[in-house]
CSV table of C-alpha atoms in Angstrom, one decimal:
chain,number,residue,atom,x,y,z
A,46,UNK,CA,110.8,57.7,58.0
A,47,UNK,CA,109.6,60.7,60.0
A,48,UNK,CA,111.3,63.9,60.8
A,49,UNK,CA,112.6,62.5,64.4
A,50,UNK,CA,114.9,60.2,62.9
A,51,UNK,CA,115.9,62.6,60.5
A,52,UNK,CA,117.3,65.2,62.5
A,53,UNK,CA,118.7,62.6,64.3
A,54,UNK,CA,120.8,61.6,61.3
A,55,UNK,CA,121.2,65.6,60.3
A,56,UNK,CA,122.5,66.3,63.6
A,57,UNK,CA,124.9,63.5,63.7
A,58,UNK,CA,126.2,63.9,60.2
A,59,UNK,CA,127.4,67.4,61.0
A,60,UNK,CA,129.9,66.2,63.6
A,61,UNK,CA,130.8,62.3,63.1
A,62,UNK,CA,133.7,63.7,61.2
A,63,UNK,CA,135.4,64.6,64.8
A,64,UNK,CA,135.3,60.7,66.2
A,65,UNK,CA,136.0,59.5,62.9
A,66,UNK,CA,139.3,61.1,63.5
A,67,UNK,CA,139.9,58.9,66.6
A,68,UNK,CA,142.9,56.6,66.9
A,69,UNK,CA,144.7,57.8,70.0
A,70,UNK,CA,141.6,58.4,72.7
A,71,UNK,CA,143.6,60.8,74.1
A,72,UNK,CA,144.3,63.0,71.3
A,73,UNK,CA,140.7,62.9,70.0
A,74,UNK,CA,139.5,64.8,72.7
A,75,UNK,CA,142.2,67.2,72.7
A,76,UNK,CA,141.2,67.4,69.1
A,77,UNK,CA,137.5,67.6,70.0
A,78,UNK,CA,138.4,70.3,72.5
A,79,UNK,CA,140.2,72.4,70.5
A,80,UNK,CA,137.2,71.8,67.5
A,81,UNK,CA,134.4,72.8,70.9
A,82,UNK,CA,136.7,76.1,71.4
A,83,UNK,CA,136.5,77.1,67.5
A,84,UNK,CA,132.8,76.6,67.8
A,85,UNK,CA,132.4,78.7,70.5
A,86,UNK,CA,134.5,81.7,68.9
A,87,UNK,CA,131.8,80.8,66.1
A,88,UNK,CA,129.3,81.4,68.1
A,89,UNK,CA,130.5,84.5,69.6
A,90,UNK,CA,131.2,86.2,66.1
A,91,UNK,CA,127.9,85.2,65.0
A,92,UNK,CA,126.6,87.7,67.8
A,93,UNK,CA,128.9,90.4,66.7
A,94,UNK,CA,127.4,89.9,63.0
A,95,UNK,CA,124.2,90.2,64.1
A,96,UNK,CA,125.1,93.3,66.7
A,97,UNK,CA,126.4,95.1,64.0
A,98,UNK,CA,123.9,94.5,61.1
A,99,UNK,CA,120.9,95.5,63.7
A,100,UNK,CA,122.9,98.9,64.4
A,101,UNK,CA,122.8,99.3,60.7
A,102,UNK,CA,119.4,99.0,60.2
A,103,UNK,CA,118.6,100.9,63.0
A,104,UNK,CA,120.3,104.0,61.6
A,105,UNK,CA,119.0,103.3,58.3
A,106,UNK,CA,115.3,103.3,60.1
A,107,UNK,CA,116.4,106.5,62.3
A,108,UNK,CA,117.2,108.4,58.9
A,109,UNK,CA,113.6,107.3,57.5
A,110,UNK,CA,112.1,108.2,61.2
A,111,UNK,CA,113.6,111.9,61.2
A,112,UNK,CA,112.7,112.1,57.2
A,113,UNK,CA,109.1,111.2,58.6
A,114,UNK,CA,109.4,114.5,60.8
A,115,UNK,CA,110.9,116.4,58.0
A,116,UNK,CA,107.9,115.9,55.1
A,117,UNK,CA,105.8,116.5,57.9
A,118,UNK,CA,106.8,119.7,58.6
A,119,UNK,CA,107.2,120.5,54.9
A,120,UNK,CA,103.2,119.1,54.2
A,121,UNK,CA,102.1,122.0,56.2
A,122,UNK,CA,104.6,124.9,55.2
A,123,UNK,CA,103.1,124.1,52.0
A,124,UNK,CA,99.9,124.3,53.2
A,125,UNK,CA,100.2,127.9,54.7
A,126,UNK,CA,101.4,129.5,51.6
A,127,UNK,CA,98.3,127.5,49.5
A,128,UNK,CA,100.5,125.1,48.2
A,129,UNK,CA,98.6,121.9,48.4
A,130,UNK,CA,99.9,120.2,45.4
A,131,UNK,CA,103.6,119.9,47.0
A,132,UNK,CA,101.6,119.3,50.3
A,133,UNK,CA,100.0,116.3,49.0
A,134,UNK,CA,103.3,115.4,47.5
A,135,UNK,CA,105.1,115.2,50.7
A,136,UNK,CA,102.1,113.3,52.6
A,137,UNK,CA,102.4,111.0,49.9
A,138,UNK,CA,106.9,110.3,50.5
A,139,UNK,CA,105.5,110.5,54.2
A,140,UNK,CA,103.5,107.2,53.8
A,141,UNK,CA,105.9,105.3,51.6
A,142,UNK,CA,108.4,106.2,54.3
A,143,UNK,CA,106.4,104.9,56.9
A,144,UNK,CA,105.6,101.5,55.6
A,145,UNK,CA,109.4,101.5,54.7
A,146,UNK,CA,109.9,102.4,58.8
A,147,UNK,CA,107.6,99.4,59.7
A,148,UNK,CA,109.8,96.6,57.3
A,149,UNK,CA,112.6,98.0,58.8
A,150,UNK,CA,111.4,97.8,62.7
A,151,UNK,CA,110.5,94.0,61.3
A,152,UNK,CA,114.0,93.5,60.8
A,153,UNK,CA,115.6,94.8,63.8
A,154,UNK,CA,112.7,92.8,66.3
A,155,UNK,CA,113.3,89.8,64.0
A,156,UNK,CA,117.6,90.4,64.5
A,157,UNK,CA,116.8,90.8,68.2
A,158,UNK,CA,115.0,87.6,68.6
A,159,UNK,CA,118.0,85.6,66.6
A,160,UNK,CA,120.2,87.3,68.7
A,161,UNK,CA,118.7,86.1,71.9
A,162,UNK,CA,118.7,83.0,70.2
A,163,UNK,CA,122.4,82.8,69.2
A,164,UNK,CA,123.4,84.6,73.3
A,165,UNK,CA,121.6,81.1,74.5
A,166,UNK,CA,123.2,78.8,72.7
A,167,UNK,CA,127.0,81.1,73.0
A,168,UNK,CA,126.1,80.5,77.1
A,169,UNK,CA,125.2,76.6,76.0
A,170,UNK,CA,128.1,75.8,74.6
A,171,UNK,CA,130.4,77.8,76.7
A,172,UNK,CA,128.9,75.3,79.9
A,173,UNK,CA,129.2,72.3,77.8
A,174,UNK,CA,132.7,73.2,76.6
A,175,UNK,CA,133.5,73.9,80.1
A,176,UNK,CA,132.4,70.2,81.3
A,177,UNK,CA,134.2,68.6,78.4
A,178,UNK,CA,137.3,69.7,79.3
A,179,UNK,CA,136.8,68.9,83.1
A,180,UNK,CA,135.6,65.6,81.8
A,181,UNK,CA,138.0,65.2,79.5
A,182,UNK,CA,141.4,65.6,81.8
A,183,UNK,CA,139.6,62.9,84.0
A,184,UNK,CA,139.3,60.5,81.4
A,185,UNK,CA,142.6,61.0,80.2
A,186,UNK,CA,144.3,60.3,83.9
A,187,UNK,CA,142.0,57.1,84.2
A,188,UNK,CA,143.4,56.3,80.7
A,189,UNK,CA,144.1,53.0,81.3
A,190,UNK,CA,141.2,52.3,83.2
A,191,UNK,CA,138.7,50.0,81.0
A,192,UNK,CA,135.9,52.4,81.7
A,193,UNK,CA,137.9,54.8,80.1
A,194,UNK,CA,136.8,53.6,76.4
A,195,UNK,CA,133.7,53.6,77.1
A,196,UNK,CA,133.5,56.9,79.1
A,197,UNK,CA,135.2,58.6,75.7
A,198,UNK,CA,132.3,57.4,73.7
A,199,UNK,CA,129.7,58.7,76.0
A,200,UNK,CA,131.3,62.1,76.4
A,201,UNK,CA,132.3,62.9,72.6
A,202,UNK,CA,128.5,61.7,71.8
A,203,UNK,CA,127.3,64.1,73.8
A,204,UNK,CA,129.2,66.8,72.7
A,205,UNK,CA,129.7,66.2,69.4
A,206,UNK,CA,125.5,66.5,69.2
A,207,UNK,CA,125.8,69.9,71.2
A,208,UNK,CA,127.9,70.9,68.6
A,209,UNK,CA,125.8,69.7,65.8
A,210,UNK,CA,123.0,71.4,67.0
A,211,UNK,CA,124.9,74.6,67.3
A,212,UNK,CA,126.5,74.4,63.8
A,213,UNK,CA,122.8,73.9,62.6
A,214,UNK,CA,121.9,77.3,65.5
A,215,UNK,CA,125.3,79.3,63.7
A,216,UNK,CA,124.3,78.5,59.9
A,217,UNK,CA,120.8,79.7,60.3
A,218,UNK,CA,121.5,82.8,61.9
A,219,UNK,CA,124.2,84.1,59.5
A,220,UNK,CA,121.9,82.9,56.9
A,221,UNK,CA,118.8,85.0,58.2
A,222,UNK,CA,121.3,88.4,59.3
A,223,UNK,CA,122.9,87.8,55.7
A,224,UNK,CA,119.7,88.0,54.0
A,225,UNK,CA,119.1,91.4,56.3
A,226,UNK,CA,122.3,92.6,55.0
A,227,UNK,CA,122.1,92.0,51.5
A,228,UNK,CA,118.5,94.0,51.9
A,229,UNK,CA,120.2,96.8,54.2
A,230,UNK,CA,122.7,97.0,51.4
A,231,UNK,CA,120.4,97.3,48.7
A,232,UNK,CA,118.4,100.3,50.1
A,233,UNK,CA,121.8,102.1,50.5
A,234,UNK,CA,122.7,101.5,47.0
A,235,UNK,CA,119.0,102.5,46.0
A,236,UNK,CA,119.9,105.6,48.0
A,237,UNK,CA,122.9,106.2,46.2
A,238,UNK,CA,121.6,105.7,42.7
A,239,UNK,CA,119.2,108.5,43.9
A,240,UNK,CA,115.9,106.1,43.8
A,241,UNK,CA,115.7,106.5,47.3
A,242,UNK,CA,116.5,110.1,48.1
A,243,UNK,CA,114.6,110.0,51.1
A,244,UNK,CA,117.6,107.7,52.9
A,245,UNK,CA,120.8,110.0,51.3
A,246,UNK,CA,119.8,113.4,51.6
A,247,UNK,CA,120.3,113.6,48.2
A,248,UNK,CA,118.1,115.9,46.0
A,249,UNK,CA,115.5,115.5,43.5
A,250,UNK,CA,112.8,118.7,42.4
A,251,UNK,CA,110.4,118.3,45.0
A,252,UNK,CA,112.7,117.8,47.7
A,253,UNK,CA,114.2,120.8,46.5
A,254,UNK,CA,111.4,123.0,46.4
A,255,UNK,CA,110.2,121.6,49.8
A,256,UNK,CA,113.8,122.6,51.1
A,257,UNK,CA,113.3,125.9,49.8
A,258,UNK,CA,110.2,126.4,51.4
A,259,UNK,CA,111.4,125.4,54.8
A,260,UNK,CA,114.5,128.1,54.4
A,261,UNK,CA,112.2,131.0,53.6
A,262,UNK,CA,109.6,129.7,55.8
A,263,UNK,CA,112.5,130.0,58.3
A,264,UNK,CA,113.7,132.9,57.3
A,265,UNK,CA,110.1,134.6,57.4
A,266,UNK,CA,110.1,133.6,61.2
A,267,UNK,CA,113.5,134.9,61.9
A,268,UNK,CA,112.9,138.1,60.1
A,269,UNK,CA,109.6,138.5,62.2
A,270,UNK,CA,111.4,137.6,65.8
A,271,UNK,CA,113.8,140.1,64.8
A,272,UNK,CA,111.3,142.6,63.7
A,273,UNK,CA,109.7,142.2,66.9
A,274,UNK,CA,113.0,142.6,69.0
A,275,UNK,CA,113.4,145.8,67.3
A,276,UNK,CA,110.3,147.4,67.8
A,277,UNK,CA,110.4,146.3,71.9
A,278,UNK,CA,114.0,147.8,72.3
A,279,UNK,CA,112.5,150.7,70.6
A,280,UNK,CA,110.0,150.9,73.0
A,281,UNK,CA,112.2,151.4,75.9
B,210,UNK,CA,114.8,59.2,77.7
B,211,UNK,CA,116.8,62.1,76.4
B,212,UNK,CA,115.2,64.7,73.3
B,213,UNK,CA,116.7,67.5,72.1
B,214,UNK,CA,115.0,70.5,70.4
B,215,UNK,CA,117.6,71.5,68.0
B,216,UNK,CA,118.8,75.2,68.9
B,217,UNK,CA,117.1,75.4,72.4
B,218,UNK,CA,118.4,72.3,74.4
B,219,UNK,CA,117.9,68.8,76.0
B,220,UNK,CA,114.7,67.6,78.1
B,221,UNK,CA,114.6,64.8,79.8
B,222,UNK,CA,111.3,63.1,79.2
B,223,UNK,CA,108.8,60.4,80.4
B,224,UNK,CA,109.0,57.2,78.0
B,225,UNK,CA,105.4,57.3,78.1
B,226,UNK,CA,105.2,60.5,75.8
B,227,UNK,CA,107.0,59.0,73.3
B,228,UNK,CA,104.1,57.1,71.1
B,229,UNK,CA,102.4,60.6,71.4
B,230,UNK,CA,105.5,62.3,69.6
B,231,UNK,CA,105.5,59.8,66.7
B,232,UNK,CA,102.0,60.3,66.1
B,233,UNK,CA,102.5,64.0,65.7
B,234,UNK,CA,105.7,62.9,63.7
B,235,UNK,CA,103.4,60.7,61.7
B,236,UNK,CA,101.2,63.4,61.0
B,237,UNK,CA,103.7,66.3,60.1
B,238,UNK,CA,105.1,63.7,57.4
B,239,UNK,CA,101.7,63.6,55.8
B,240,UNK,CA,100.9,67.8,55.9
B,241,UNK,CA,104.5,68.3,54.6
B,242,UNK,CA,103.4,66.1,51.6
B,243,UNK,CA,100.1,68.2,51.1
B,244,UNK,CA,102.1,71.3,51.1
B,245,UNK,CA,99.6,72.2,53.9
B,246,UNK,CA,101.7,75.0,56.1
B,247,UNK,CA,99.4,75.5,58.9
B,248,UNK,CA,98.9,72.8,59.6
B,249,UNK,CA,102.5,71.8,59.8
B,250,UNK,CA,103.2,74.7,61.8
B,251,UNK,CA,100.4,73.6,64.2
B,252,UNK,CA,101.8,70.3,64.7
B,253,UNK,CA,105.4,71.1,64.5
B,254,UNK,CA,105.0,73.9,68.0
B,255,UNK,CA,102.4,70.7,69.2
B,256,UNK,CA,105.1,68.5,69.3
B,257,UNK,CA,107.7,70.9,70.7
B,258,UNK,CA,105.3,72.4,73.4
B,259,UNK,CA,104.7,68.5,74.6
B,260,UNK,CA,108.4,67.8,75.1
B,261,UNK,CA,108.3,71.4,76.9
B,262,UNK,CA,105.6,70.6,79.1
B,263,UNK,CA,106.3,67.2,80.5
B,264,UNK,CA,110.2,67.0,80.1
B,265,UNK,CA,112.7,68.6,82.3
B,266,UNK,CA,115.5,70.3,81.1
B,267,UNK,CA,118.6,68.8,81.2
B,268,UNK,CA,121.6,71.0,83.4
B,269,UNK,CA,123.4,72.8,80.8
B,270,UNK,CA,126.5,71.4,81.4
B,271,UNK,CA,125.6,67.8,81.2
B,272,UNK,CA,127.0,66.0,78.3
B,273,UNK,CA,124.5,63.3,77.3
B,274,UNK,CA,123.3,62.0,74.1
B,275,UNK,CA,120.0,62.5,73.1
B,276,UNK,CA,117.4,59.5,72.2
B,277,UNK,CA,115.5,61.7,69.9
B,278,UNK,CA,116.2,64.8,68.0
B,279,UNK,CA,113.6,67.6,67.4
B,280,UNK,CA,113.8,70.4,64.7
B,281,UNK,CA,114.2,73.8,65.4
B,282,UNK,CA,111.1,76.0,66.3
B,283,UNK,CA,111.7,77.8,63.6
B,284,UNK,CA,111.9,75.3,61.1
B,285,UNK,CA,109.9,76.0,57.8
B,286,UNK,CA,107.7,73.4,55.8
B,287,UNK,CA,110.2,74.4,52.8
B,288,UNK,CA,113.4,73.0,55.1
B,289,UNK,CA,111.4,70.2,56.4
B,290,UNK,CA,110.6,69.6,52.6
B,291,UNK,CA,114.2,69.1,51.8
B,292,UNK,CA,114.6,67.3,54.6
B,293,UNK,CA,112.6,64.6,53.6
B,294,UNK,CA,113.9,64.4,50.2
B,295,UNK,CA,117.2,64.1,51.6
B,296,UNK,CA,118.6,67.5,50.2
B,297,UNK,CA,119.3,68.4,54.2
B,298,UNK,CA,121.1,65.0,54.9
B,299,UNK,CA,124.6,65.8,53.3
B,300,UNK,CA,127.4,66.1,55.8
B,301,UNK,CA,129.0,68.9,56.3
């Protein structure tokens, strides 16, 4: 047997449970209704998920980005005073923070394209929902029709596979933004535990000493715009 | 005749395409057993790309049952694995 006939069976598995269900036409596709509505609040939660995991990634990679700036900076302060062993130091945090800025951009393109992903299918459903329940209320007046049998079957096919397929859409995104989580939470508990200090601000020696170096360096700067202030007002 | 590429939608597609599709099938069955990735990937965005290219797509608010069911673009050879072993055919 080859993969088409497989999905075939995957998909249906997922929903026969809905027609299984039916004994009164009618209220199966009330019942499938309401089961199409649930799916589509699915859908739409799904999309928050993955909204809200990609924002916190992104501020994770904005702390590593302005870190980037930071080392920079430090590197060559170091360098001026002749300090090249906390220089190379700092170039060296400066490249691990990159790559790390890299697997995180990774992330948030790869959370953008399952979100597109997951908006398409949110749209799909909401038009097929949409024509069920148009469908639906004209089956149920022509109730007694003999078409009207036969016009159930047709129309809870064809949604029951929509919603298959977007069960099988749902599952595999929350698997893929849970696995992003899970990582996202792991580098903030690395940060925590200090293994990271690059992502909590917290501080080991050489961040320290690199901190240091930026104040005086500042305060060298200051002292010599205010140095200069004073000897221009003295020249007046 | 009606196929569906799971997660992206219905086409409706010439009958004359299908022998084409299960001789793709065919062949993804046999690289999934030699573990061969590339080539399943290859023949996985073949098969999808054909169904792309000579179906239509079917207006999103028609409710019609498809003839044949593709996977997902994204579909791994490790999913498609399970899926022949029958891990992925539990209900549910």
């Amino acid at each position: 047997m080859g993969m088409l006939s497989r999905m075939s069976t995957v998909v249906k598995s997922k929903m026969n449970r809905i027609l299984d269900n039916a004994e009164d036409p009618s209220e199966t596709l009330d019942y499938a209704y309401e089961k199409q509505l649930e799916m589509l609040r699915k859908v739409k939660k799904g999309v928050v998920e993955m909204v809200t995991t990609k924002r916190q990634i992104e501020i994770q990679s904005n702390k590593v980005q302005s870190n980037i700036k930071r080392l920079e900076v430090q590197a060559s302060q170091a360098l001026q005073i002749g300090r090249e062993d906390l220089a190379r130091l700092a170039l060296q945090r400066m490249e691990t923070s990159k790559s790390e800025l890299e697997g995180l951009s990774n992330q948030i393109m790869n959370l953008e394209r399952e979100q597109e992903k997951l908006t398409q299918a949110e749209k799909r459903v909401q038009a097929k929902v949409q024509a069920f329940r148009n469908k639906k209320e004209i089956i149920k007046a022509q109730y007694n029709a003999a078409q009207a049998q036969v016009r159930i079957g047709s129309a809870l096919s064809g949604i029951s596979e929509e919603m298959g397929d977007v069960s099988l859409a749902i599952e595999k995104a929350e698997n893929k933004t849970e696995s992003l989580r899970a990582r996202a939470g792991a580098i903030d508990e690395l940060a925590e535990a200090g293994v990271l200090n690059d992502f909590s601000g917290s501080q080991d020696s050489l961040s320290i000493e690199l901190e240091q170096l930026s104040a005086q360096q500042n305060i060298e700067t200051q002292l010599a715009a205010l140095k200069s202030k004073i000897s221009s007002e003295e020249k007046k | 005749m009606i196929v569906r590429i799971l997660t992206e939608g219905q086409y409706n597609l010439p009958g004359q395409f299908v022998d084409k599709l299960n001789e793709v099938d065919n062949k993804i069955v046999a690289v999934v057993e030699l573990d061969d990735e590339e080539s399943f990937e290859r023949l996985l965005q073949e098969m999808l790309e054909l169904v792309r290219k000579h179906g239509s797509p079917v207006p999103i608010d028609e409710l019609l049952e498809s003839d044949i069911v593709l996977p997902e673009p994204d579909l791994t050879i490790k999913e498609a694995k399970e899926l022949f072993t029958g891990e992925g055919l539990l209900p549910g």
